[in-house]
Amino acid sequence: MTGIPLIIVFALAIVLMIIMISKWRIHPFISIMLVALGLGLIGGIPLVNKTDEAGETINGLATVIGLGFSGTFTSIGIVIILGALIGLILEKTGAAFQIADALVRVIGKKRPVLATQLMGWVVSIPVFCDSGFVILNPIRRALARRTGASSVAMTVALSAGLYTSHVFIPPTPGPIAAANTLGIGDNILIVIGIGTLVSIPALVVSYFYAQWIGKRITANDEDEELDDATLENLYEELRASYGRLPGVGASFLPILVPILAMALGSIGSLFEWDGVLGDVVGFIGTPIIALAIGVVFAVLVLGSVGRMTDFYDITDETLRVVGPILFITAAGGVLGRVIASTDLVAFIEENATTFASVGLFFPFIIAAILKTAQGSSTVALVTTAGIVAPLLPALGLETPVQIALAVMAIAAGAMTVSHANDSYFWVVTNFGGLTPQEGYKTQTMVTLIMGVTSIIVIWLLGLIFV
């Protein structure tokens, strides 16, 4: 099968996958694998390996599935595990709390909404956004009472700050997985840089929306009769719950050192350093080694608070959390390999001008549909990356910067929108003292505004780097 009929089958396969995940509640791993298998059968991939007239081997469907699955683990597995391990250590030791507290002190009480947003944005670089909200919510509440700021405004700002870095900036698993699937896993620093850049407009619009909506909605927790002394005690209880806390500088190092190591590797590559220096710099600058160094610093943080005995349990919990992400990512890799093995890519390349005109909006739309339908941003990121990867050349996205922008477009779609089928929606509304209806006006609306703003900025950046 080829041409328009195959395009129709592809579109129906994506719709079926969305229905399986969101309506029939079939696990994303099973759903993606079944769709990949069906698309491969209908798309004309042979059942077993064949040899064509030129003597070249054409992989059978089972081989294609195996290559897609194993290739994902080869390129991405360790990177995701190491990044998640850093984040969980920072969370468990109270280092994330220290980072947030330091940012609030630096920015000051005069700008409480901005302070809350930025502490969320920084903390969620290594820590999952839902965990980050739970950790930082007592700080938000205490700061709101101390300054008289709107609790709703600070809830929206904290949620938006956490969500922005969660989808845009590695080492959060979603953007790392998407970057590796699209083939720029060795250029994570570019993804971090562009992700940081794209974050700024999203933070700006969400800040102003938080301020606006905060004047129109009152949260339940604003009606609670808690005096300043009680709130201060709650804040101190949270601090005390961690026991011995690491230093502020040490808390930042597991995040900063890997970024600096990758930056050094990029500098060495740019200036073509050779010899022992070039080899060493290139080695520590690879994402796996850079993040491994970050883990070393995270373990030192763990040791500094006397909790090395917890390292086994933290590692075990990391593997349990990351496992589903890895397998869903691998399933996305299978789907991408199946698409690449059909005539779909050849047809799109023949009509490259038409598809290139869609460009960065194509991955955004696919990711937004997946996100809205099934709720998980990470699933939307990794699944869309698997769909888009073989189509990048036809979409006119071939250089590392253009592909990094494709990752950002997927990420923007993966935040559009958060509503009742998203666990993060309920974390924000419950801890923020909001009703579901108020959640739609706050969390859902701010993610819509952020996503649309982000894709417009990404599109403009794409015009510059074409």
Short mmCIF file of C-alpha atoms in Angstrom, two decimals:
data_model
loop_
_atom_site.label_atom_id
_atom_site.label_comp_id
_atom_site.label_asym_id
_atom_site.label_seq_id
_atom_site.Cartn_x
_atom_site.Cartn_y
_atom_site.Cartn_z
CA MET A 1 0.00 0.00 0.00
CA THR A 2 1.23 3.49 -0.81
CA GLY A 3 0.09 7.03 -1.59
CA ILE A 4 -3.09 8.59 -0.20
CA PRO A 5 -4.56 5.27 1.04
CA LEU A 6 -1.49 4.75 3.24
CA ILE A 7 -1.78 8.31 4.58
CA ILE A 8 -5.41 7.58 5.48
CA VAL A 9 -4.43 4.34 7.19
CA PHE A 10 -1.71 6.19 9.11
CA ALA A 11 -4.21 8.83 10.30
CA LEU A 12 -6.70 6.14 11.33
CA ALA A 13 -3.95 4.29 13.19
CA ILE A 14 -3.15 7.41 15.23
CA VAL A 15 -6.85 7.92 16.01
CA LEU A 16 -7.16 4.27 17.05
CA MET A 17 -4.11 4.60 19.30
CA ILE A 18 -5.61 7.67 21.01
CA ILE A 19 -8.93 5.85 21.56
CA MET A 20 -7.17 2.78 22.95
CA ILE A 21 -5.21 4.86 25.46
CA SER A 22 -7.82 7.44 26.47
CA LYS A 23 -11.18 5.68 26.11
CA TRP A 24 -10.48 1.96 26.41
CA ARG A 25 -7.79 2.53 29.06
CA ILE A 26 -5.32 0.16 27.42
CA HIS A 27 -1.77 0.83 28.61
CA PRO A 28 0.16 3.13 26.22
CA PHE A 29 2.89 0.49 25.76
CA ILE A 30 0.40 -2.13 24.55
CA SER A 31 -1.55 0.41 22.50
CA ILE A 32 1.48 1.73 20.64
CA MET A 33 2.88 -1.76 20.00
CA LEU A 34 -0.45 -3.02 18.62
CA VAL A 35 -0.82 0.00 16.35
CA ALA A 36 2.76 -0.43 15.14
CA LEU A 37 2.11 -4.10 14.38
CA GLY A 38 -1.13 -3.35 12.51
CA LEU A 39 0.42 -0.48 10.57
CA GLY A 40 3.35 -2.68 9.59
CA LEU A 41 1.06 -5.43 8.30
CA ILE A 42 -1.16 -3.05 6.32
CA GLY A 43 1.82 -0.97 5.16
CA GLY A 44 3.35 -3.89 3.30
CA ILE A 45 6.34 -4.78 5.48
CA PRO A 46 7.14 -8.47 4.78
CA LEU A 47 6.47 -10.95 7.56
CA VAL A 48 10.02 -12.33 7.41
CA ASN A 49 13.35 -11.07 6.07
CA LYS A 50 13.50 -11.06 2.27
CA THR A 51 16.24 -10.50 -0.30
CA ASP A 52 15.45 -8.17 -3.20
CA GLU A 53 16.72 -8.42 -6.79
CA ALA A 54 19.80 -6.36 -5.91
CA GLY A 55 20.75 -8.82 -3.20
CA GLU A 56 19.91 -6.45 -0.35
CA THR A 57 18.04 -7.71 2.70
CA ILE A 58 14.60 -6.27 3.42
CA ASN A 59 13.85 -6.62 7.11
CA GLY A 60 10.72 -8.50 8.08
CA LEU A 61 8.19 -7.07 10.51
CA ALA A 62 9.55 -8.96 13.52
CA THR A 63 13.07 -7.69 12.78
CA VAL A 64 11.82 -4.11 12.35
CA ILE A 65 10.03 -4.28 15.70
CA GLY A 66 13.12 -5.71 17.41
CA LEU A 67 15.42 -3.05 15.94
CA GLY A 68 13.07 -0.24 16.93
CA PHE A 69 12.77 -1.52 20.49
CA SER A 70 16.45 -2.26 21.12
CA GLY A 71 17.64 0.90 19.41
CA THR A 72 15.75 3.03 21.91
CA PHE A 73 17.38 1.38 24.91
CA THR A 74 20.81 1.67 23.30
CA SER A 75 20.53 5.42 22.89
CA ILE A 76 18.38 6.61 25.75
CA GLY A 77 17.91 4.18 28.63
CA ILE A 78 20.91 5.10 30.78
CA VAL A 79 20.44 8.83 30.21
CA ILE A 80 16.84 8.78 31.46
CA ILE A 81 17.73 6.63 34.49
CA LEU A 82 20.62 8.89 35.51
CA GLY A 83 18.58 12.07 35.11
CA ALA A 84 15.70 10.66 37.16
CA LEU A 85 18.10 9.41 39.84
CA ILE A 86 19.56 12.89 40.27
CA GLY A 87 16.07 14.34 40.63
CA LEU A 88 14.89 11.81 43.19
CA ILE A 89 18.01 12.24 45.34
CA LEU A 90 17.48 16.01 45.31
CA GLU A 91 13.85 15.47 46.29
CA LYS A 92 14.49 12.98 49.10
CA THR A 93 17.41 14.85 50.69
CA GLY A 94 15.64 18.20 50.78
CA ALA A 95 18.08 19.67 48.23
CA ALA A 96 15.11 20.67 46.04
CA PHE A 97 13.61 22.42 49.07
CA GLN A 98 16.90 24.24 49.63
CA ILE A 99 17.03 25.38 45.99
CA ALA A 100 13.48 26.72 46.20
CA ASP A 101 14.07 28.44 49.52
CA ALA A 102 17.24 30.10 48.21
CA LEU A 103 15.43 31.45 45.14
CA VAL A 104 12.66 32.91 47.28
CA ARG A 105 15.21 34.64 49.50
CA VAL A 106 17.09 36.06 46.50
CA ILE A 107 14.02 37.34 44.65
CA GLY A 108 12.47 38.57 47.88
CA LYS A 109 9.00 39.08 49.27
CA LYS A 110 8.28 42.06 47.01
CA ARG A 111 7.65 39.75 44.04
CA PRO A 112 6.08 36.65 45.60
CA VAL A 113 4.34 35.42 42.43
CA LEU A 114 7.53 35.70 40.39
CA ALA A 115 9.54 34.04 43.17
CA THR A 116 7.07 31.14 43.30
CA GLN A 117 7.11 30.70 39.52
CA LEU A 118 10.90 30.72 39.23
CA MET A 119 11.43 28.34 42.13
CA GLY A 120 9.07 25.90 40.37
CA TRP A 121 10.86 26.37 37.06
CA VAL A 122 14.29 25.57 38.54
CA VAL A 123 13.19 22.71 40.79
CA SER A 124 11.34 20.90 37.99
CA ILE A 125 14.46 20.67 35.81
CA PRO A 126 15.49 17.51 37.70
CA VAL A 127 12.27 16.75 39.66
CA PHE A 128 8.92 15.59 38.22
CA CYS A 129 6.40 18.43 38.23
CA ASP A 130 3.77 16.67 40.37
CA SER A 131 6.33 15.81 43.05
CA GLY A 132 7.71 19.33 42.79
CA PHE A 133 4.30 20.86 43.45
CA VAL A 134 3.82 18.76 46.57
CA ILE A 135 7.30 19.69 47.85
CA LEU A 136 6.94 23.42 47.16
CA ASN A 137 3.31 23.93 48.09
CA PRO A 138 4.03 24.69 51.79
CA ILE A 139 6.49 27.38 50.68
CA ARG A 140 3.82 28.81 48.36
CA ARG A 141 1.23 28.93 51.14
CA ALA A 142 3.59 30.48 53.66
CA LEU A 143 4.80 33.08 51.17
CA ALA A 144 1.23 33.96 50.16
CA ARG A 145 0.28 34.60 53.79
CA ARG A 146 3.47 36.53 54.56
CA THR A 147 3.04 38.87 51.59
CA GLY A 148 -0.74 39.03 51.23
CA ALA A 149 -0.47 37.84 47.61
CA SER A 150 -3.31 35.92 45.95
CA SER A 151 -3.13 32.21 46.73
CA VAL A 152 -4.63 31.44 43.31
CA ALA A 153 -2.07 33.59 41.49
CA MET A 154 0.74 31.78 43.30
CA THR A 155 -0.79 28.37 42.60
CA VAL A 156 -1.00 29.11 38.88
CA ALA A 157 2.51 30.58 38.84
CA LEU A 158 4.00 27.59 40.68
CA SER A 159 2.18 25.11 38.44
CA ALA A 160 3.27 26.95 35.28
CA GLY A 161 6.89 27.22 36.38
CA LEU A 162 7.08 23.51 37.18
CA TYR A 163 5.28 22.51 33.98
CA THR A 164 7.45 24.64 31.70
CA SER A 165 10.77 23.05 32.62
CA HIS A 166 9.09 19.63 32.91
CA VAL A 167 8.33 19.57 29.17
CA PHE A 168 11.10 21.78 27.74
CA ILE A 169 14.34 21.24 29.66
CA PRO A 170 16.37 18.02 30.14
CA PRO A 171 17.26 16.05 32.23
CA THR A 172 13.51 15.59 32.73
CA PRO A 173 12.78 12.23 31.00
CA GLY A 174 10.25 13.54 28.45
CA PRO A 175 12.45 15.98 26.51
CA ILE A 176 15.46 13.66 26.81
CA ALA A 177 13.42 10.81 25.31
CA ALA A 178 12.11 13.00 22.49
CA ALA A 179 15.60 14.34 21.71
CA ASN A 180 17.09 10.85 21.53
CA THR A 181 14.24 9.50 19.43
CA LEU A 182 14.70 12.36 16.94
CA GLY A 183 18.44 11.63 16.74
CA ILE A 184 20.04 14.50 18.66
CA GLY A 185 20.76 12.70 21.90
CA ASP A 186 24.41 13.71 21.64
CA ASN A 187 23.39 17.37 21.36
CA ILE A 188 21.42 17.61 24.61
CA LEU A 189 23.09 20.93 25.38
CA ILE A 190 21.39 22.45 22.32
CA VAL A 191 18.06 21.12 23.56
CA ILE A 192 18.72 22.56 27.03
CA GLY A 193 19.68 25.93 25.55
CA ILE A 194 16.70 26.20 23.20
CA GLY A 195 14.40 24.80 25.88
CA THR A 196 15.53 27.52 28.27
CA LEU A 197 14.99 30.15 25.56
CA VAL A 198 11.51 28.88 24.68
CA SER A 199 10.65 28.74 28.39
CA ILE A 200 10.91 32.51 28.76
CA PRO A 201 7.81 33.50 26.73
CA ALA A 202 5.82 30.69 28.39
CA LEU A 203 6.86 31.98 31.82
CA VAL A 204 6.01 35.58 30.89
CA VAL A 205 2.47 34.87 29.64
CA SER A 206 1.73 32.51 32.52
CA TYR A 207 2.96 35.12 35.03
CA PHE A 208 0.58 37.76 33.71
CA TYR A 209 -2.29 35.28 33.47
CA ALA A 210 -1.62 34.19 37.07
CA GLN A 211 -1.81 37.80 38.20
CA TRP A 212 -5.03 38.35 36.22
CA ILE A 213 -6.88 35.20 37.28
CA GLY A 214 -5.73 35.62 40.88
CA LYS A 215 -7.90 38.72 41.17
CA ARG A 216 -11.00 36.85 39.99
CA ILE A 217 -10.92 33.55 41.89
CA THR A 218 -10.55 32.87 45.61
CA ALA A 219 -9.11 29.54 46.70
CA ASN A 220 -10.50 27.47 49.55
CA ASP A 221 -7.25 27.74 51.50
CA GLU A 222 -7.59 31.55 51.56
CA ASP A 223 -10.65 31.08 53.77
CA GLU A 224 -8.78 28.94 56.30
CA GLU A 225 -8.24 30.58 59.66
CA LEU A 226 -4.47 30.07 59.87
CA ASP A 227 -2.47 32.82 61.48
CA ASP A 228 1.07 33.68 60.47
CA ALA A 229 2.55 31.80 63.43
CA THR A 230 0.72 28.59 62.44
CA LEU A 231 1.87 28.88 58.83
CA GLU A 232 5.41 29.54 59.96
CA ASN A 233 5.25 26.41 62.12
CA LEU A 234 4.01 24.36 59.17
CA TYR A 235 6.89 25.68 57.09
CA GLU A 236 9.39 24.82 59.79
CA GLU A 237 7.85 21.39 60.21
CA LEU A 238 8.43 20.73 56.53
CA ARG A 239 12.04 21.83 56.89
CA ALA A 240 12.48 19.65 59.95
CA SER A 241 10.91 16.63 58.20
CA TYR A 242 14.01 16.34 56.03
CA GLY A 243 16.27 16.16 59.06
CA ARG A 244 19.71 17.44 58.21
CA LEU A 245 19.58 19.54 55.02
CA PRO A 246 22.42 19.88 52.49
CA GLY A 247 24.05 23.23 51.80
CA VAL A 248 22.53 25.47 49.15
CA GLY A 249 25.63 25.38 46.93
CA ALA A 250 25.85 21.60 47.15
CA SER A 251 22.15 21.35 46.26
CA PHE A 252 22.70 23.16 42.94
CA LEU A 253 25.79 21.19 41.87
CA PRO A 254 24.09 17.98 40.64
CA ILE A 255 22.16 20.16 38.17
CA LEU A 256 24.87 22.61 37.17
CA VAL A 257 27.86 20.26 36.82
CA PRO A 258 26.35 18.06 34.03
CA ILE A 259 25.33 21.20 32.11
CA LEU A 260 28.84 22.62 32.45
CA ALA A 261 30.39 19.29 31.42
CA MET A 262 28.26 19.16 28.26
CA ALA A 263 29.07 22.81 27.55
CA LEU A 264 32.78 22.05 27.86
CA GLY A 265 32.39 19.13 25.47
CA SER A 266 30.65 21.38 22.94
CA ILE A 267 33.42 23.98 23.24
CA GLY A 268 36.05 21.32 22.64
CA SER A 269 34.19 20.10 19.57
CA LEU A 270 33.72 23.66 18.27
CA PHE A 271 37.42 24.51 18.53
CA GLU A 272 38.46 21.00 17.43
CA TRP A 273 40.64 20.26 20.42
CA ASP A 274 42.70 17.14 19.81
CA GLY A 275 45.04 14.94 21.78
CA VAL A 276 44.44 13.89 25.37
CA LEU A 277 42.64 17.14 26.21
CA GLY A 278 40.23 16.74 23.31
CA ASP A 279 39.54 13.12 24.22
CA VAL A 280 38.90 13.88 27.90
CA VAL A 281 36.69 16.88 27.18
CA GLY A 282 34.75 14.93 24.54
CA PHE A 283 34.32 12.03 26.97
CA ILE A 284 32.95 14.03 29.90
CA GLY A 285 30.81 16.09 27.54
CA THR A 286 28.73 13.13 26.32
CA PRO A 287 25.30 13.13 27.99
CA ILE A 288 25.73 9.73 29.65
CA ILE A 289 29.04 10.65 31.30
CA ALA A 290 27.95 14.21 32.15
CA LEU A 291 24.85 12.91 33.92
CA ALA A 292 26.90 10.17 35.60
CA ILE A 293 29.10 12.93 37.04
CA GLY A 294 25.90 14.65 38.17
CA VAL A 295 24.87 11.44 39.96
CA VAL A 296 28.24 11.41 41.75
CA PHE A 297 27.58 14.92 43.06
CA ALA A 298 24.03 13.91 44.01
CA VAL A 299 25.40 10.94 45.97
CA LEU A 300 27.81 13.30 47.72
CA VAL A 301 24.78 15.36 48.72
CA LEU A 302 23.17 12.20 50.03
CA GLY A 303 26.29 11.41 52.03
CA SER A 304 26.56 14.94 53.38
CA VAL A 305 23.22 14.54 55.17
CA GLY A 306 24.11 11.08 56.48
CA ARG A 307 21.63 9.12 54.38
CA MET A 308 23.84 6.83 52.30
CA THR A 309 21.87 3.86 53.64
CA ASP A 310 18.89 5.18 51.62
CA PHE A 311 20.76 5.06 48.31
CA TYR A 312 19.62 1.52 47.46
CA ASP A 313 15.95 2.35 48.09
CA ILE A 314 16.18 5.61 46.13
CA THR A 315 17.77 3.78 43.19
CA ASP A 316 15.11 1.09 43.35
CA GLU A 317 12.34 3.70 43.39
CA THR A 318 13.96 5.51 40.45
CA LEU A 319 13.96 2.33 38.36
CA ARG A 320 10.31 1.68 39.21
CA VAL A 321 9.32 5.22 38.22
CA VAL A 322 11.43 5.29 35.05
CA GLY A 323 10.58 1.77 33.88
CA PRO A 324 7.19 2.63 32.30
CA ILE A 325 8.69 5.70 30.62
CA LEU A 326 11.47 3.61 29.09
CA PHE A 327 9.11 0.96 27.75
CA ILE A 328 6.66 3.51 26.33
CA THR A 329 9.62 5.28 24.71
CA ALA A 330 10.80 1.96 23.26
CA ALA A 331 7.30 1.34 21.89
CA GLY A 332 7.44 4.78 20.28
CA GLY A 333 10.76 3.76 18.74
CA VAL A 334 9.09 0.68 17.30
CA LEU A 335 6.30 2.78 15.79
CA GLY A 336 8.85 5.15 14.28
CA ARG A 337 10.85 2.27 12.77
CA VAL A 338 7.67 0.73 11.32
CA ILE A 339 6.67 4.06 9.74
CA ALA A 340 10.18 4.40 8.28
CA SER A 341 9.95 0.91 6.80
CA THR A 342 6.73 1.56 4.90
CA ASP A 343 6.24 3.64 1.76
CA LEU A 344 4.79 6.46 3.86
CA VAL A 345 8.10 8.31 4.12
CA ALA A 346 8.76 7.98 0.37
CA PHE A 347 5.31 9.39 -0.43
CA ILE A 348 5.84 12.33 1.94
CA GLU A 349 9.26 13.00 0.43
CA GLU A 350 7.70 13.08 -3.03
CA ASN A 351 5.33 15.74 -1.74
CA ALA A 352 7.92 17.43 0.45
CA THR A 353 6.91 20.97 -0.48
CA THR A 354 3.39 20.46 0.83
CA PHE A 355 4.47 18.80 4.05
CA ALA A 356 7.37 21.21 4.64
CA SER A 357 4.84 24.05 4.66
CA VAL A 358 3.33 22.47 7.79
CA GLY A 359 6.78 22.16 9.36
CA LEU A 360 6.89 22.57 13.13
CA PHE A 361 3.11 22.74 13.47
CA PHE A 362 2.76 19.05 12.55
CA PRO A 363 4.52 17.66 15.66
CA PHE A 364 2.79 20.28 17.82
CA ILE A 365 -0.68 19.25 16.63
CA ILE A 366 -0.01 15.52 17.03
CA ALA A 367 1.39 16.04 20.56
CA ALA A 368 -1.48 18.35 21.56
CA ILE A 369 -4.07 15.81 20.40
CA LEU A 370 -2.32 13.02 22.31
CA LYS A 371 -1.91 15.15 25.43
CA THR A 372 -5.51 16.34 25.49
CA ALA A 373 -6.85 12.87 24.78
CA GLN A 374 -4.89 10.79 27.29
CA GLY A 375 -3.49 13.23 29.86
CA SER A 376 0.20 12.34 30.21
CA SER A 377 2.70 14.87 28.87
CA THR A 378 5.49 12.27 28.89
CA VAL A 379 3.44 9.79 26.84
CA ALA A 380 2.56 12.59 24.39
CA LEU A 381 6.24 13.56 24.08
CA VAL A 382 7.67 10.10 23.49
CA THR A 383 4.84 8.85 21.26
CA THR A 384 4.87 11.93 19.03
CA ALA A 385 8.65 11.75 18.76
CA GLY A 386 8.36 8.18 17.47
CA ILE A 387 5.79 9.25 14.88
CA VAL A 388 7.71 12.32 13.74
CA ALA A 389 11.28 10.94 13.67
CA PRO A 390 11.15 9.29 10.21
CA LEU A 391 9.31 12.30 8.76
CA LEU A 392 11.81 15.01 9.76
CA PRO A 393 13.49 15.40 6.34
CA ALA A 394 10.13 15.72 4.60
CA LEU A 395 9.12 18.38 7.11
CA GLY A 396 12.28 20.32 6.29
CA LEU A 397 13.82 19.68 9.71
CA GLU A 398 17.32 18.29 9.28
CA THR A 399 19.98 20.33 11.11
CA PRO A 400 20.55 19.81 14.88
CA VAL A 401 18.99 23.20 15.68
CA GLN A 402 15.93 22.50 13.51
CA ILE A 403 15.48 19.08 15.12
CA ALA A 404 15.85 20.65 18.57
CA LEU A 405 13.04 23.03 17.57
CA ALA A 406 11.00 19.96 16.60
CA VAL A 407 11.56 18.64 20.13
CA MET A 408 10.33 21.98 21.46
CA ALA A 409 7.26 21.86 19.18
CA ILE A 410 6.43 18.41 20.53
CA ALA A 411 6.96 19.68 24.08
CA ALA A 412 4.67 22.67 23.47
CA GLY A 413 1.98 20.30 22.24
CA ALA A 414 2.57 18.02 25.24
CA MET A 415 1.54 20.83 27.59
CA THR A 416 -1.65 21.65 25.64
CA VAL A 417 -3.81 21.15 27.66
CA SER A 418 -3.87 19.88 31.26
CA HIS A 419 -7.40 18.93 32.31
CA ALA A 420 -9.33 16.26 34.22
CA ASN A 421 -7.56 13.25 32.66
CA ASP A 422 -4.15 14.59 33.77
CA SER A 423 -2.94 13.59 37.25
CA TYR A 424 -1.08 16.90 37.52
CA PHE A 425 -4.39 18.75 37.14
CA TRP A 426 -5.67 17.10 40.32
CA VAL A 427 -2.42 17.70 42.20
CA VAL A 428 -2.65 21.42 41.41
CA THR A 429 -6.35 21.79 42.17
CA ASN A 430 -6.34 19.73 45.38
CA PHE A 431 -3.21 21.25 46.90
CA GLY A 432 -4.14 24.71 45.60
CA GLY A 433 -7.58 24.66 47.21
CA LEU A 434 -9.45 24.89 43.88
CA THR A 435 -12.65 23.24 42.67
CA PRO A 436 -12.56 21.34 39.35
CA GLN A 437 -14.43 24.21 37.68
CA GLU A 438 -11.83 26.65 38.99
CA GLY A 439 -9.14 24.25 37.81
CA TYR A 440 -10.40 24.60 34.25
CA LYS A 441 -10.20 28.38 34.53
CA THR A 442 -6.70 28.26 36.00
CA GLN A 443 -4.67 25.14 35.19
CA THR A 444 -6.34 24.27 31.89
CA MET A 445 -6.39 27.84 30.59
CA VAL A 446 -2.81 28.64 31.58
CA THR A 447 -1.49 25.49 29.86
CA LEU A 448 -3.47 26.40 26.73
CA ILE A 449 -2.03 29.93 26.70
CA MET A 450 1.50 28.64 27.36
CA GLY A 451 1.29 25.98 24.65
CA VAL A 452 -0.04 28.31 21.95
CA THR A 453 2.45 31.05 22.87
CA SER A 454 5.31 28.56 22.82
CA ILE A 455 4.54 27.14 19.38
CA ILE A 456 4.30 30.65 17.93
CA VAL A 457 7.74 31.48 19.38
CA ILE A 458 9.13 28.15 18.15
CA TRP A 459 7.73 28.82 14.67
CA LEU A 460 9.40 32.25 14.63
CA LEU A 461 12.69 30.68 15.71
CA GLY A 462 12.22 28.16 12.90
CA LEU A 463 11.98 30.98 10.38
CA ILE A 464 15.33 32.28 11.64
CA PHE A 465 17.11 28.93 11.50
CA VAL A 466 15.72 27.66 8.19
#
